[in-house]
Amino acid sequence: MSVILHLSDTHFGTEQPQVATALLQLAHEVRPDLAILSGDVTQRARRAQFSVARSFLDSLAAPVKLVIPGNHDIPLFNIFARAFNPYGNYRRALGRELAPQFSDQHALVIGVNTTRPWRHADGEVSARQIERVSQQLKGALPGQLRVVAVHQPVYVERESDKENLLHGHRQAIEAWAAAGADLILSGHIHLAYIRNLQEKFQNVTRPVWIVSAGTAVSKRIREGKPNSVNLIRYEPAQRACKVERMDFDAASSRFIMAETRLLALS
């Protein structure tokens, strides 16, 4: 079995120390094979915030960490840096790669940089990115769980969240579904949910699941929802996938299981 820890929107600079400690403890207990942080690593893309994030990731008990940027990881108030070196502090702390990938016998994970310095909070996926990801998905091994990680969501539940949808999301969903994607991981709106996109989009003819994560450790929770992360458990022999949502419980200062979903894969 392969275990993936999916966290998002850590927003270091607004982190809650007791929640961050609890998340490190969860990872120590579970020992995931891979951790995916789907953007908004920091609150304001400052060097000190990235330094704290780097220390946190170094302490996270996962042998591989795959991180993509979110809109908060580009300077907001430093206009010069935003225009001429938007990923400077990010790359200094986390490496030069903005669209990292991972592949082993159990999983193929493709990170996509959906941030655009000129779009402020909005995200975008280009035709070139959609095609690149599609070709990589088509090359997946038969038993691999095929995962795409973006920051902004490709599907939202609420009318008020539609402004947060990834530009180009419909084209991406249809192309990646046809290419064999199983899961699309996202964050950005600080709400955890799982939906089968086959049921939401007419041209999607096989199960493809959006798995959205809440905010992992930040005090910037939404609508009173607790901090949360996802544990994705995959059994390649049966092509069986289970997602466990783990919520922070203030009474015990631990992350505890809040929901379990079995996802049908084609």
PDB file of N, CA and C in Angstrom, residues 6-60:
ATOM      1  N   HIS A   6      -1.742  14.666   1.896  1.00  0.00           N
ATOM      2  CA  HIS A   6      -2.067  15.853   1.111  1.00  0.00           C
ATOM      3  C   HIS A   6      -2.413  16.994   2.067  1.00  0.00           C
ATOM      4  N   LEU A   7      -1.598  18.036   2.039  1.00  0.00           N
ATOM      5  CA  LEU A   7      -1.854  19.221   2.846  1.00  0.00           C
ATOM      6  C   LEU A   7      -1.821  20.443   1.938  1.00  0.00           C
ATOM      7  N   SER A   8      -2.424  21.506   2.390  1.00  0.00           N
ATOM      8  CA  SER A   8      -2.490  22.700   1.566  1.00  0.00           C
ATOM      9  C   SER A   8      -2.620  23.937   2.441  1.00  0.00           C
ATOM     10  N   ASP A   9      -2.314  25.092   1.847  1.00  0.00           N
ATOM     11  CA  ASP A   9      -2.592  26.392   2.464  1.00  0.00           C
ATOM     12  C   ASP A   9      -2.070  26.465   3.898  1.00  0.00           C
ATOM     13  N   THR A  10      -0.808  26.151   4.050  1.00  0.00           N
ATOM     14  CA  THR A  10      -0.176  26.260   5.369  1.00  0.00           C
ATOM     15  C   THR A  10      -0.041  27.719   5.799  1.00  0.00           C
ATOM     16  N   HIS A  11       0.130  28.624   4.843  1.00  0.00           N
ATOM     17  CA  HIS A  11       0.191  30.070   5.122  1.00  0.00           C
ATOM     18  C   HIS A  11       1.134  30.383   6.286  1.00  0.00           C
ATOM     19  N   PHE A  12       2.363  29.882   6.191  1.00  0.00           N
ATOM     20  CA  PHE A  12       3.321  30.187   7.255  1.00  0.00           C
ATOM     21  C   PHE A  12       3.487  31.698   7.380  1.00  0.00           C
ATOM     22  N   GLY A  13       3.447  32.157   8.604  1.00  0.00           N
ATOM     23  CA  GLY A  13       3.292  33.563   8.943  1.00  0.00           C
ATOM     24  C   GLY A  13       1.979  33.758   9.678  1.00  0.00           C
ATOM     25  N   THR A  14       1.067  32.795   9.496  1.00  0.00           N
ATOM     26  CA  THR A  14      -0.203  32.782  10.235  1.00  0.00           C
ATOM     27  C   THR A  14      -0.426  31.407  10.874  1.00  0.00           C
ATOM     28  N   GLU A  15       0.631  30.613  10.955  1.00  0.00           N
ATOM     29  CA  GLU A  15       0.477  29.246  11.468  1.00  0.00           C
ATOM     30  C   GLU A  15       0.187  29.236  12.968  1.00  0.00           C
ATOM     31  N   GLN A  16      -0.481  28.185  13.411  1.00  0.00           N
ATOM     32  CA  GLN A  16      -0.743  27.950  14.826  1.00  0.00           C
ATOM     33  C   GLN A  16       0.242  26.873  15.306  1.00  0.00           C
ATOM     34  N   PRO A  17       1.144  27.215  16.209  1.00  0.00           N
ATOM     35  CA  PRO A  17       2.203  26.271  16.593  1.00  0.00           C
ATOM     36  C   PRO A  17       1.687  24.924  17.066  1.00  0.00           C
ATOM     37  N   GLN A  18       0.578  24.919  17.829  1.00  0.00           N
ATOM     38  CA  GLN A  18       0.077  23.634  18.345  1.00  0.00           C
ATOM     39  C   GLN A  18      -0.471  22.760  17.226  1.00  0.00           C
ATOM     40  N   VAL A  19      -1.022  23.395  16.189  1.00  0.00           N
ATOM     41  CA  VAL A  19      -1.544  22.633  15.050  1.00  0.00           C
ATOM     42  C   VAL A  19      -0.389  22.098  14.210  1.00  0.00           C
ATOM     43  N   ALA A  20       0.629  22.921  14.007  1.00  0.00           N
ATOM     44  CA  ALA A  20       1.796  22.462  13.252  1.00  0.00           C
ATOM     45  C   ALA A  20       2.470  21.292  13.959  1.00  0.00           C
ATOM     46  N   THR A  21       2.571  21.371  15.272  1.00  0.00           N
ATOM     47  CA  THR A  21       3.157  20.269  16.040  1.00  0.00           C
ATOM     48  C   THR A  21       2.332  19.004  15.903  1.00  0.00           C
ATOM     49  N   ALA A  22       1.011  19.149  15.944  1.00  0.00           N
ATOM     50  CA  ALA A  22       0.127  17.994  15.803  1.00  0.00           C
ATOM     51  C   ALA A  22       0.250  17.371  14.416  1.00  0.00           C
ATOM     52  N   LEU A  23       0.441  18.178  13.400  1.00  0.00           N
ATOM     53  CA  LEU A  23       0.586  17.641  12.048  1.00  0.00           C
ATOM     54  C   LEU A  23       1.903  16.885  11.906  1.00  0.00           C
ATOM     55  N   LEU A  24       2.956  17.407  12.488  1.00  0.00           N
ATOM     56  CA  LEU A  24       4.230  16.683  12.486  1.00  0.00           C
ATOM     57  C   LEU A  24       4.094  15.345  13.210  1.00  0.00           C
ATOM     58  N   GLN A  25       3.317  15.333  14.285  1.00  0.00           N
ATOM     59  CA  GLN A  25       3.097  14.094  15.029  1.00  0.00           C
ATOM     60  C   GLN A  25       2.303  13.095  14.190  1.00  0.00           C
ATOM     61  N   LEU A  26       1.277  13.577  13.482  1.00  0.00           N
ATOM     62  CA  LEU A  26       0.501  12.702  12.614  1.00  0.00           C
ATOM     63  C   LEU A  26       1.398  12.056  11.560  1.00  0.00           C
ATOM     64  N   ALA A  27       2.223  12.862  10.920  1.00  0.00           N
ATOM     65  CA  ALA A  27       3.116  12.318   9.897  1.00  0.00           C
ATOM     66  C   ALA A  27       4.093  11.313  10.492  1.00  0.00           C
ATOM     67  N   HIS A  28       4.559  11.583  11.698  1.00  0.00           N
ATOM     68  CA  HIS A  28       5.469  10.652  12.371  1.00  0.00           C
ATOM     69  C   HIS A  28       4.791   9.310  12.627  1.00  0.00           C
ATOM     70  N   GLU A  29       3.514   9.346  12.961  1.00  0.00           N
ATOM     71  CA  GLU A  29       2.776   8.111  13.245  1.00  0.00           C
ATOM     72  C   GLU A  29       2.414   7.352  11.961  1.00  0.00           C
ATOM     73  N   VAL A  30       2.025   8.092  10.925  1.00  0.00           N
ATOM     74  CA  VAL A  30       1.552   7.452   9.697  1.00  0.00           C
ATOM     75  C   VAL A  30       2.708   7.062   8.782  1.00  0.00           C
ATOM     76  N   ARG A  31       3.754   7.864   8.753  1.00  0.00           N
ATOM     77  CA  ARG A  31       4.908   7.645   7.888  1.00  0.00           C
ATOM     78  C   ARG A  31       4.484   7.536   6.421  1.00  0.00           C
ATOM     79  N   PRO A  32       3.915   8.605   5.871  1.00  0.00           N
ATOM     80  CA  PRO A  32       3.494   8.544   4.466  1.00  0.00           C
ATOM     81  C   PRO A  32       4.685   8.375   3.539  1.00  0.00           C
ATOM     82  N   ASP A  33       4.431   7.772   2.395  1.00  0.00           N
ATOM     83  CA  ASP A  33       5.479   7.613   1.392  1.00  0.00           C
ATOM     84  C   ASP A  33       5.781   8.926   0.692  1.00  0.00           C
ATOM     85  N   LEU A  34       4.800   9.811   0.666  1.00  0.00           N
ATOM     86  CA  LEU A  34       4.920  11.069  -0.058  1.00  0.00           C
ATOM     87  C   LEU A  34       4.035  12.108   0.597  1.00  0.00           C
ATOM     88  N   ALA A  35       4.521  13.347   0.685  1.00  0.00           N
ATOM     89  CA  ALA A  35       3.702  14.470   1.139  1.00  0.00           C
ATOM     90  C   ALA A  35       3.574  15.463  -0.016  1.00  0.00           C
ATOM     91  N   ILE A  36       2.349  15.908  -0.267  1.00  0.00           N
ATOM     92  CA  ILE A  36       2.076  16.888  -1.317  1.00  0.00           C
ATOM     93  C   ILE A  36       1.498  18.129  -0.661  1.00  0.00           C
ATOM     94  N   LEU A  37       2.152  19.271  -0.876  1.00  0.00           N
ATOM     95  CA  LEU A  37       1.662  20.550  -0.367  1.00  0.00           C
ATOM     96  C   LEU A  37       1.187  21.355  -1.569  1.00  0.00           C
ATOM     97  N   SER A  38      -0.137  21.516  -1.682  1.00  0.00           N
ATOM     98  CA  SER A  38      -0.698  22.088  -2.904  1.00  0.00           C
ATOM     99  C   SER A  38      -0.884  23.601  -2.828  1.00  0.00           C
ATOM    100  N   GLY A  39       0.172  24.305  -2.459  1.00  0.00           N
ATOM    101  CA  GLY A  39       0.217  25.744  -2.608  1.00  0.00           C
ATOM    102  C   GLY A  39      -0.142  26.569  -1.387  1.00  0.00           C
ATOM    103  N   ASP A  40       0.122  27.877  -1.507  1.00  0.00           N
ATOM    104  CA  ASP A  40       0.013  28.837  -0.408  1.00  0.00           C
ATOM    105  C   ASP A  40       0.812  28.336   0.792  1.00  0.00           C
ATOM    106  N   VAL A  41       2.072  28.130   0.534  1.00  0.00           N
ATOM    107  CA  VAL A  41       3.001  27.702   1.579  1.00  0.00           C
ATOM    108  C   VAL A  41       3.131  28.802   2.628  1.00  0.00           C
ATOM    109  N   THR A  42       3.168  30.050   2.179  1.00  0.00           N
ATOM    110  CA  THR A  42       3.357  31.193   3.065  1.00  0.00           C
ATOM    111  C   THR A  42       2.171  32.153   2.957  1.00  0.00           C
ATOM    112  N   GLN A  43       2.164  33.123   3.863  1.00  0.00           N
ATOM    113  CA  GLN A  43       1.113  34.143   3.848  1.00  0.00           C
ATOM    114  C   GLN A  43       1.466  35.301   2.925  1.00  0.00           C
ATOM    115  N   ARG A  44       2.731  35.750   2.952  1.00  0.00           N
ATOM    116  CA  ARG A  44       3.104  36.916   2.164  1.00  0.00           C
ATOM    117  C   ARG A  44       4.427  36.736   1.419  1.00  0.00           C
ATOM    118  N   ALA A  45       4.839  35.507   1.186  1.00  0.00           N
ATOM    119  CA  ALA A  45       6.009  35.201   0.345  1.00  0.00           C
ATOM    120  C   ALA A  45       7.293  35.869   0.853  1.00  0.00           C
ATOM    121  N   ARG A  46       7.366  36.067   2.165  1.00  0.00           N
ATOM    122  CA  ARG A  46       8.560  36.699   2.738  1.00  0.00           C
ATOM    123  C   ARG A  46       9.617  35.654   3.052  1.00  0.00           C
ATOM    124  N   ARG A  47      10.869  36.085   3.011  1.00  0.00           N
ATOM    125  CA  ARG A  47      11.971  35.147   3.194  1.00  0.00           C
ATOM    126  C   ARG A  47      11.887  34.436   4.541  1.00  0.00           C
ATOM    127  N   ALA A  48      11.530  35.160   5.592  1.00  0.00           N
ATOM    128  CA  ALA A  48      11.433  34.547   6.917  1.00  0.00           C
ATOM    129  C   ALA A  48      10.318  33.504   6.965  1.00  0.00           C
ATOM    130  N   GLN A  49       9.205  33.772   6.292  1.00  0.00           N
ATOM    131  CA  GLN A  49       8.103  32.806   6.268  1.00  0.00           C
ATOM    132  C   GLN A  49       8.502  31.544   5.513  1.00  0.00           C
ATOM    133  N   PHE A  50       9.212  31.692   4.413  1.00  0.00           N
ATOM    134  CA  PHE A  50       9.698  30.520   3.685  1.00  0.00           C
ATOM    135  C   PHE A  50      10.718  29.739   4.510  1.00  0.00           C
ATOM    136  N   SER A  51      11.489  30.436   5.317  1.00  0.00           N
ATOM    137  CA  SER A  51      12.461  29.753   6.167  1.00  0.00           C
ATOM    138  C   SER A  51      11.764  28.858   7.192  1.00  0.00           C
ATOM    139  N   VAL A  52      10.693  29.366   7.793  1.00  0.00           N
ATOM    140  CA  VAL A  52       9.910  28.558   8.736  1.00  0.00           C
ATOM    141  C   VAL A  52       9.278  27.370   8.015  1.00  0.00           C
ATOM    142  N   ALA A  53       8.759  27.623   6.822  1.00  0.00           N
ATOM    143  CA  ALA A  53       8.160  26.542   6.030  1.00  0.00           C
ATOM    144  C   ALA A  53       9.186  25.465   5.707  1.00  0.00           C
ATOM    145  N   ARG A  54      10.382  25.872   5.340  1.00  0.00           N
ATOM    146  CA  ARG A  54      11.437  24.914   5.026  1.00  0.00           C
ATOM    147  C   ARG A  54      11.767  24.062   6.242  1.00  0.00           C
ATOM    148  N   SER A  55      11.855  24.680   7.402  1.00  0.00           N
ATOM    149  CA  SER A  55      12.142  23.932   8.628  1.00  0.00           C
ATOM    150  C   SER A  55      11.024  22.938   8.935  1.00  0.00           C
ATOM    151  N   PHE A  56       9.778  23.368   8.732  1.00  0.00           N
ATOM    152  CA  PHE A  56       8.645  22.473   8.949  1.00  0.00           C
ATOM    153  C   PHE A  56       8.718  21.268   8.011  1.00  0.00           C
ATOM    154  N   LEU A  57       8.949  21.514   6.738  1.00  0.00           N
ATOM    155  CA  LEU A  57       9.014  20.426   5.774  1.00  0.00           C
ATOM    156  C   LEU A  57      10.186  19.495   6.063  1.00  0.00           C
ATOM    157  N   ASP A  58      11.284  20.048   6.512  1.00  0.00           N
ATOM    158  CA  ASP A  58      12.432  19.208   6.869  1.00  0.00           C
ATOM    159  C   ASP A  58      12.101  18.277   8.027  1.00  0.00           C
ATOM    160  N   SER A  59      11.182  18.698   8.894  1.00  0.00           N
ATOM    161  CA  SER A  59      10.794  17.894  10.060  1.00  0.00           C
ATOM    162  C   SER A  59       9.652  16.937   9.756  1.00  0.00           C
ATOM    163  N   LEU A  60       9.042  17.084   8.595  1.00  0.00           N
ATOM    164  CA  LEU A  60       7.883  16.263   8.247  1.00  0.00           C
ATOM    165  C   LEU A  60       8.344  14.862   7.847  1.00  0.00           C
TER     166      LEU A  60
END
